[in-house]
JSON list of C-alpha atoms in Angstrom, two decimals:
[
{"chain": "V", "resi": 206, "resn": "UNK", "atom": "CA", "xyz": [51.08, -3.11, 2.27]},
{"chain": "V", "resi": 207, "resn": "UNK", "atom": "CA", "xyz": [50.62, -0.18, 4.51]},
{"chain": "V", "resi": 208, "resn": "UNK", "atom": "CA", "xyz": [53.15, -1.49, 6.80]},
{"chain": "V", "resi": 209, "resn": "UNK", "atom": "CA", "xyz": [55.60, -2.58, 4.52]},
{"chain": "V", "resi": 210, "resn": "UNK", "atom": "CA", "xyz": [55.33, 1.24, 3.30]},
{"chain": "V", "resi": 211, "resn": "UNK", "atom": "CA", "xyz": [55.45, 2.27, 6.91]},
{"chain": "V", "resi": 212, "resn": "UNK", "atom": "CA", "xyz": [58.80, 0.45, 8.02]},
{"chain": "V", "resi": 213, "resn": "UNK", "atom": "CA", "xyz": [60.09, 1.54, 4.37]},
{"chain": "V", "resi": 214, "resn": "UNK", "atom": "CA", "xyz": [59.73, 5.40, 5.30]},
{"chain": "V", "resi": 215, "resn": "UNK", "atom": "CA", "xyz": [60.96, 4.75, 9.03]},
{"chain": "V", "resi": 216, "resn": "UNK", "atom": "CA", "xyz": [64.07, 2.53, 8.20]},
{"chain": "V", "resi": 217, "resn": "UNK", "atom": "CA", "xyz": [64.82, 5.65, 5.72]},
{"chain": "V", "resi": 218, "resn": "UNK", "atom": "CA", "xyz": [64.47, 8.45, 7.98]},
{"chain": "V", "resi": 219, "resn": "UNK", "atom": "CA", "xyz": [65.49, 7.46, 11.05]},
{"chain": "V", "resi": 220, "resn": "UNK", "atom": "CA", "xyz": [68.69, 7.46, 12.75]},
{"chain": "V", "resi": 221, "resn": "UNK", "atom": "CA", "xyz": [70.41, 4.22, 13.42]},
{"chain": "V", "resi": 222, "resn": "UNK", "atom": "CA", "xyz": [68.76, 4.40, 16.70]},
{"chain": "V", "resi": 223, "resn": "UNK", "atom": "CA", "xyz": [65.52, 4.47, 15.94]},
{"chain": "V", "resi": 224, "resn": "UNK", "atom": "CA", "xyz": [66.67, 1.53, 13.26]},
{"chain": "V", "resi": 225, "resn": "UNK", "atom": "CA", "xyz": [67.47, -0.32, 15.87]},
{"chain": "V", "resi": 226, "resn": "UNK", "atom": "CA", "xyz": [64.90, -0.24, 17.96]},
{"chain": "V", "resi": 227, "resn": "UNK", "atom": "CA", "xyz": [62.21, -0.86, 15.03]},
{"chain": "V", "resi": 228, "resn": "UNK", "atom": "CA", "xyz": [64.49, -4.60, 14.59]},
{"chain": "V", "resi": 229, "resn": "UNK", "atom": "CA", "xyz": [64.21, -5.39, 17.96]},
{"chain": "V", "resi": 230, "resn": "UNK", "atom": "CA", "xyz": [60.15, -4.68, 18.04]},
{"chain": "V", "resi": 231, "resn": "UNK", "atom": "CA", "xyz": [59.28, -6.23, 15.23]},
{"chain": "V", "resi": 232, "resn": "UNK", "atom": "CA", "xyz": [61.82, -8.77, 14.21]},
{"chain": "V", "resi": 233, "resn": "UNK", "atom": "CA", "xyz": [63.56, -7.14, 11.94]},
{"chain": "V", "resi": 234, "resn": "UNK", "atom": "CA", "xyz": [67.47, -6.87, 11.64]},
{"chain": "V", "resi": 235, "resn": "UNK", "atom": "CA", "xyz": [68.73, -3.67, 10.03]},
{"chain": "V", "resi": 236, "resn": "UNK", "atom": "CA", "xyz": [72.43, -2.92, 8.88]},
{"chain": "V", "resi": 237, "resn": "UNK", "atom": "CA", "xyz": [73.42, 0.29, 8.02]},
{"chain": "V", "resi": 238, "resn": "UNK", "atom": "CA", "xyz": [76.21, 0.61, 5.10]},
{"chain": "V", "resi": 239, "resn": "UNK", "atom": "CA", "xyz": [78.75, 3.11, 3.91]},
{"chain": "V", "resi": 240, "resn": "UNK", "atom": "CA", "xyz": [77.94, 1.41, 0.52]},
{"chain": "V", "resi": 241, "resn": "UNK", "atom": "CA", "xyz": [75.78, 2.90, -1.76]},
{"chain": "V", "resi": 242, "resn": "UNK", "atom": "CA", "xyz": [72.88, 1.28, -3.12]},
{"chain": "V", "resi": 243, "resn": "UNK", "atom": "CA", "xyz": [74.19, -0.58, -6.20]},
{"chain": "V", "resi": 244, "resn": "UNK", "atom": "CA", "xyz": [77.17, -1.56, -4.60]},
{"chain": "V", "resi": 245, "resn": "UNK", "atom": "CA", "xyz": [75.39, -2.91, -1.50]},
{"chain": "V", "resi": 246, "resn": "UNK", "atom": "CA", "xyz": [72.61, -4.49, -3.80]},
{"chain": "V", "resi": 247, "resn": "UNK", "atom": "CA", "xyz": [75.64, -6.64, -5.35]},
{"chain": "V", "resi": 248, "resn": "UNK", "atom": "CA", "xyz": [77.48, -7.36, -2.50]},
{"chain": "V", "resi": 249, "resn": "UNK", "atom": "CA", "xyz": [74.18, -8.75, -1.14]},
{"chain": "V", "resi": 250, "resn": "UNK", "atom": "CA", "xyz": [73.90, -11.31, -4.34]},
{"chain": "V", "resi": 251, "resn": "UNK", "atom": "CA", "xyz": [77.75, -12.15, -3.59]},
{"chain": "V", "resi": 252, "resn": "UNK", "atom": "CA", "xyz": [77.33, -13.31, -0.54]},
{"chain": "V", "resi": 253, "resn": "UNK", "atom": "CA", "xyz": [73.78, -15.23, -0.85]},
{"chain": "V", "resi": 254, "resn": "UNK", "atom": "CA", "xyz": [75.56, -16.95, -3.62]},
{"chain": "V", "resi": 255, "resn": "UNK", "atom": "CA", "xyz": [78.67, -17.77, -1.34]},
{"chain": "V", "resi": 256, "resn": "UNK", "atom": "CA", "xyz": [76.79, -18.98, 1.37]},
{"chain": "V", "resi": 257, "resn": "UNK", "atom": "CA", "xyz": [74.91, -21.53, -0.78]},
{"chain": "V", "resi": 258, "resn": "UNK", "atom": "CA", "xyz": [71.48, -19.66, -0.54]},
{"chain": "V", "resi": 259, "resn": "UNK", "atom": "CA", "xyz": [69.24, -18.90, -3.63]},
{"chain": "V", "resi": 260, "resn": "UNK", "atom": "CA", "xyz": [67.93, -16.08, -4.94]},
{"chain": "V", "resi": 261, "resn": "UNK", "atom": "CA", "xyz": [64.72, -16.65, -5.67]},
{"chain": "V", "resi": 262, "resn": "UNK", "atom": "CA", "xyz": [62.90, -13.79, -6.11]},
{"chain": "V", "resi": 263, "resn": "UNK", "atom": "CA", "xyz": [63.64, -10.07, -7.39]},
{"chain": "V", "resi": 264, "resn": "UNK", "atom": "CA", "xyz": [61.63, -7.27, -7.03]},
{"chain": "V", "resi": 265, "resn": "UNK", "atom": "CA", "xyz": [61.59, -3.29, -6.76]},
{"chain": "V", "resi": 266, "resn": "UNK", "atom": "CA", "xyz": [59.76, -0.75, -7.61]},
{"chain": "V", "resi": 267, "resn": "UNK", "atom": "CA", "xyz": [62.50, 2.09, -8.67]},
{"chain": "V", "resi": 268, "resn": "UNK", "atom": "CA", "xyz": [63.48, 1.26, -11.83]},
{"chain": "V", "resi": 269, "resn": "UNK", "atom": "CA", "xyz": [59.67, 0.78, -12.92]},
{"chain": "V", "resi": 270, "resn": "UNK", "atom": "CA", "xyz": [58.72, 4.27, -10.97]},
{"chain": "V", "resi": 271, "resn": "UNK", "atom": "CA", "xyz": [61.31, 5.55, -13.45]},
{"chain": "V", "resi": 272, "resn": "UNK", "atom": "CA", "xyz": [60.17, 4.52, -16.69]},
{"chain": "V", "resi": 273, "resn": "UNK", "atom": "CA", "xyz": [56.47, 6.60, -15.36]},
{"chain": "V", "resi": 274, "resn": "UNK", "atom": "CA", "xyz": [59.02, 9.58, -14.58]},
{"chain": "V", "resi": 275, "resn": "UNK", "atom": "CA", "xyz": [58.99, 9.09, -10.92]},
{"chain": "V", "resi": 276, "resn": "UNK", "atom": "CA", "xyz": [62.11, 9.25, -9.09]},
{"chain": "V", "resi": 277, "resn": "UNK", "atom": "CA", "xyz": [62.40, 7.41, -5.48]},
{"chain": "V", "resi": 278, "resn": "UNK", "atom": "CA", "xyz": [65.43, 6.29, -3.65]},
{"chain": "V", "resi": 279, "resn": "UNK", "atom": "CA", "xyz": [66.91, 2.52, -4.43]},
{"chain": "V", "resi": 280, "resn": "UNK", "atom": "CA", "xyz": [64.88, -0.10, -3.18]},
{"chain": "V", "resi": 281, "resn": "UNK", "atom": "CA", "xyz": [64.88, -3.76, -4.01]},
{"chain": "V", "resi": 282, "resn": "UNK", "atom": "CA", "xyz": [64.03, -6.83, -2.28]},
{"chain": "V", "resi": 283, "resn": "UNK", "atom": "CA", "xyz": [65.07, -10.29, -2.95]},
{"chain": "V", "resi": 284, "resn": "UNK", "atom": "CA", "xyz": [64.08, -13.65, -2.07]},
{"chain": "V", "resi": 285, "resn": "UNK", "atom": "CA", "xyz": [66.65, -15.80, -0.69]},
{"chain": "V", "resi": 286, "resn": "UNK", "atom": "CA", "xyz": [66.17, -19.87, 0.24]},
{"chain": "V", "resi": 287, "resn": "UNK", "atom": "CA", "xyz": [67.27, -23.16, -0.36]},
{"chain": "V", "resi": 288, "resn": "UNK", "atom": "CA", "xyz": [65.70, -26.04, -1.17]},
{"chain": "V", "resi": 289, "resn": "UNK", "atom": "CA", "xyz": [66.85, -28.52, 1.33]},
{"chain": "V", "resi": 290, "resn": "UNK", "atom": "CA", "xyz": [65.13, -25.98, 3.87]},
{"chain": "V", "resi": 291, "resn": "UNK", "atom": "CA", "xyz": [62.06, -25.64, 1.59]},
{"chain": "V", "resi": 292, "resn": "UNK", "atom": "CA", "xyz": [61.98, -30.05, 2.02]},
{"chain": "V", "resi": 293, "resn": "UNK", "atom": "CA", "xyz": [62.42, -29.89, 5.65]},
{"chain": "V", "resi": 294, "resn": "UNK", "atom": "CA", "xyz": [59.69, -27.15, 6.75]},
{"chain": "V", "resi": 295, "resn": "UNK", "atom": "CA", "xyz": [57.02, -28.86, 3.90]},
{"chain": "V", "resi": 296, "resn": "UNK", "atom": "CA", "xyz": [57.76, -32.15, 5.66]},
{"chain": "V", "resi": 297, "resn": "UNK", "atom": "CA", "xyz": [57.18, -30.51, 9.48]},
{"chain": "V", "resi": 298, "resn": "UNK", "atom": "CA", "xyz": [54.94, -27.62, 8.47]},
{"chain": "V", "resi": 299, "resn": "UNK", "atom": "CA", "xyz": [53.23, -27.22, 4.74]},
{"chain": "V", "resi": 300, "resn": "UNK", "atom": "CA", "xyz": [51.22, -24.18, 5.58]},
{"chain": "V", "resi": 301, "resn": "UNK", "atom": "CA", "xyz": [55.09, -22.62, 6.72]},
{"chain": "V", "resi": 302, "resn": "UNK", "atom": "CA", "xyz": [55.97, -22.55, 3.21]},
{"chain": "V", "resi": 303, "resn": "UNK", "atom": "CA", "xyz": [53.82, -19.68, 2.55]},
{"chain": "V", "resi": 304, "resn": "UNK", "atom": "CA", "xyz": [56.54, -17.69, 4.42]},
{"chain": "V", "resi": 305, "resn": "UNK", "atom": "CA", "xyz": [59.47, -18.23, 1.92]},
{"chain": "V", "resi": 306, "resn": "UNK", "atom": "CA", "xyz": [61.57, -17.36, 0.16]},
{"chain": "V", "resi": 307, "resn": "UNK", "atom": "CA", "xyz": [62.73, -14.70, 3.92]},
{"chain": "V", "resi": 308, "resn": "UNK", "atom": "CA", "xyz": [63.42, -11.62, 2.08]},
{"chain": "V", "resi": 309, "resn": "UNK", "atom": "CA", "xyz": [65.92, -9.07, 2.41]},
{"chain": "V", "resi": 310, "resn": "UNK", "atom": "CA", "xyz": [65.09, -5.16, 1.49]},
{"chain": "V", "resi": 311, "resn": "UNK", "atom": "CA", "xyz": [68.50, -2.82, 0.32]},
{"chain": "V", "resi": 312, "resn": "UNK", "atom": "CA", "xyz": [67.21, 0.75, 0.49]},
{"chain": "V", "resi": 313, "resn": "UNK", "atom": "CA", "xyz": [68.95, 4.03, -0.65]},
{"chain": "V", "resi": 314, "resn": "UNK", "atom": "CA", "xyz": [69.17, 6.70, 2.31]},
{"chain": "V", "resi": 315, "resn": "UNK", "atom": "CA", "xyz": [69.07, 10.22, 1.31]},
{"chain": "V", "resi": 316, "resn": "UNK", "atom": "CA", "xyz": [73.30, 10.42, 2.09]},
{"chain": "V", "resi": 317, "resn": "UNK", "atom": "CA", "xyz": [73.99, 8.19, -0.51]},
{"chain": "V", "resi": 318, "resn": "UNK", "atom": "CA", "xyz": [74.68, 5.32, 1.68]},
{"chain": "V", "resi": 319, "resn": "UNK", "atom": "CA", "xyz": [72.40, 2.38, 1.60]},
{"chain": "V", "resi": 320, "resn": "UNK", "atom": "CA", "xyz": [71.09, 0.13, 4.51]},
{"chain": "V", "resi": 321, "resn": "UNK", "atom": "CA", "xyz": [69.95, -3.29, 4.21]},
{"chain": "V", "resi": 322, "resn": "UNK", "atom": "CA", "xyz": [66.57, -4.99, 6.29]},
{"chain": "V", "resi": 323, "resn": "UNK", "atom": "CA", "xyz": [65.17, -8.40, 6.85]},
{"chain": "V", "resi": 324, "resn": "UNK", "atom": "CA", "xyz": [63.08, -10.42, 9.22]},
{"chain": "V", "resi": 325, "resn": "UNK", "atom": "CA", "xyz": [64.77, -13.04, 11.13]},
{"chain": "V", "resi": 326, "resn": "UNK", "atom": "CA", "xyz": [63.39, -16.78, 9.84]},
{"chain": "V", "resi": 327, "resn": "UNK", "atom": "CA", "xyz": [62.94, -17.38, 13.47]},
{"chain": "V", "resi": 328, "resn": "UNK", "atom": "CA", "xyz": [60.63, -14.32, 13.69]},
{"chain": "V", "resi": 329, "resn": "UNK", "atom": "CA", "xyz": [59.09, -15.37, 10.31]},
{"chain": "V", "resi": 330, "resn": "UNK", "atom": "CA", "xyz": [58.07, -19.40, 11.12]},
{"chain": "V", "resi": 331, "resn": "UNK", "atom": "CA", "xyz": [57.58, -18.63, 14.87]},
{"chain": "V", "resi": 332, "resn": "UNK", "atom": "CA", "xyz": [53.82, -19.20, 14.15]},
{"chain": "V", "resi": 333, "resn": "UNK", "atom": "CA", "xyz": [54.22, -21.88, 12.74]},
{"chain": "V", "resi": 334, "resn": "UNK", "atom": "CA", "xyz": [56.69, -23.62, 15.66]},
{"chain": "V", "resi": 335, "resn": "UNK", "atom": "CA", "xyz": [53.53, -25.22, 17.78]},
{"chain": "V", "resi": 336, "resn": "UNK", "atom": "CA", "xyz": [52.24, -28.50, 17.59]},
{"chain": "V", "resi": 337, "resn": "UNK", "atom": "CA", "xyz": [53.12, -31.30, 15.38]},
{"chain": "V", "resi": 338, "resn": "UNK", "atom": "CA", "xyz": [56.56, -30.57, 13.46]},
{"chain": "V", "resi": 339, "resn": "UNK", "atom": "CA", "xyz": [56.94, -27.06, 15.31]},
{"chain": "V", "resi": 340, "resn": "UNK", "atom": "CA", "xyz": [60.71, -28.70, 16.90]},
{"chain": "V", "resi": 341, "resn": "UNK", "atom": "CA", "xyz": [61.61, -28.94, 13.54]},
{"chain": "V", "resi": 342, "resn": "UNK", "atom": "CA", "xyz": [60.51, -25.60, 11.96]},
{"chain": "V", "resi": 343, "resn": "UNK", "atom": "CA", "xyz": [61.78, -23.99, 14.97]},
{"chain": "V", "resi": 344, "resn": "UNK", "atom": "CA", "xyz": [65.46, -25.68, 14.41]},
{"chain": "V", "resi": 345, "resn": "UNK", "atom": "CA", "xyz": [65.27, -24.97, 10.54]},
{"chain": "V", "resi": 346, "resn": "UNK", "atom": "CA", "xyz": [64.39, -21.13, 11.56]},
{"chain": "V", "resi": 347, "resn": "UNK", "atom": "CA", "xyz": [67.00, -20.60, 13.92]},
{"chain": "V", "resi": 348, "resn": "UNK", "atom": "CA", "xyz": [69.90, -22.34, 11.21]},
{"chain": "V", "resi": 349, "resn": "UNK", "atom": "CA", "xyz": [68.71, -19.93, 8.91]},
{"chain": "V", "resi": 350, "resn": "UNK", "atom": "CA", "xyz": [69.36, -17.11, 11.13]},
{"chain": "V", "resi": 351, "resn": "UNK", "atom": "CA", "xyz": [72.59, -17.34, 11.75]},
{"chain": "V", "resi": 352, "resn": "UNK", "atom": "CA", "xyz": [73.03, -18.00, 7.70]},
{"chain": "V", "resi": 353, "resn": "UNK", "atom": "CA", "xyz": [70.95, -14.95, 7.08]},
{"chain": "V", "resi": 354, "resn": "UNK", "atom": "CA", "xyz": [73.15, -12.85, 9.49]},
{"chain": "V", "resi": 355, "resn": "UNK", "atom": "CA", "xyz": [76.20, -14.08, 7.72]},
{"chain": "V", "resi": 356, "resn": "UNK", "atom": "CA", "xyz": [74.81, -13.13, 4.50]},
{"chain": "V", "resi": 357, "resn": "UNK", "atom": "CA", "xyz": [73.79, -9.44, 5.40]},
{"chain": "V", "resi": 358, "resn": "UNK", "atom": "CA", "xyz": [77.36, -8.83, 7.51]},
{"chain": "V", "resi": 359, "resn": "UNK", "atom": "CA", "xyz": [79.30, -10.00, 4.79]},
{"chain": "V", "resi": 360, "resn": "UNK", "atom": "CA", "xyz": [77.03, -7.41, 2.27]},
{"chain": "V", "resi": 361, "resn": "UNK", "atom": "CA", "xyz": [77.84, -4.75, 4.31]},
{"chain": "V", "resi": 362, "resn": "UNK", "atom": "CA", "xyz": [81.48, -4.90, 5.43]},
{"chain": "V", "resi": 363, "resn": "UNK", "atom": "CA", "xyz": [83.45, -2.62, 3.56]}
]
């Protein structure tokens, strides 16, 4: 959780730069946007839906931190999949299926603008690529990278 809190402050306060270099450390892909945050937020569930992903799962902590009069910046992450991937991996891999749904983080920068953040898959199931049905986790984890990179350009072009 730390962590997670960590990258959330970096990614926020840093210059694209700095963004960039966090992605290529730890895995991560980050896209800044001249969107702001509820436009990028639905522009991201546009284009998992039109690249025949699923959302799976929703969560973020603003809109609760507001009902106990907090106030933060936008932040949500959702969980994106599909099943055919989810039969695949279980078949190779069942203990890789504690990595999904991959999720994606949109965060509101202090400008206005928002910027969205994700792991790659193949970052995500590389521990899981060894061994007996690693060929196959591997080759599921690097299709899903170039569908999650389609995903997060198309939420972010203007």
């Amino acid at each position: 959780m730390r962590f997670v809190l960590a990258l959330v402050v970096a990614i926020g306060l840093s210059s694209p730069a700095a963004a960039g270099d966090v992605a290529k450390a730890d895995g991560f892909e980050v896209l800044s946007s001249t969107k702001g945050y509820a436009a990028l937020l639905a522009d991201l569930k546009a284009a998992v839906k039109d690249n025949k992903m699923g959302l799976v799962t929703e969560a973020g902590p603003t809109e609760v931190a507001a009902k106990r009069g907090e106030t933060i910046p936008g932040n949500r992450v959702v969980g994106v999949f599909r099943n055919d991937f989810a039969v695949t991996i279980i078949r190779a891999a069942p203990e890789a299926m504690i990595e999904a749904p991959i999720r994606i983080m949109v965060h509101e920068n202090a400008d206005g603008t928002a910027m969205l953040a994700y792991k790659r898959p193949s970052h995500v199931f590389a521990p899981y690529t060894g061994g007996d049905g690693g060929a196959v986790v591997a080759e599921a984890a690097n299709t899903l990278d170039g569908l999650f990179a389609t995903i997060a350009a198309a939420a972010v072009a203007d």
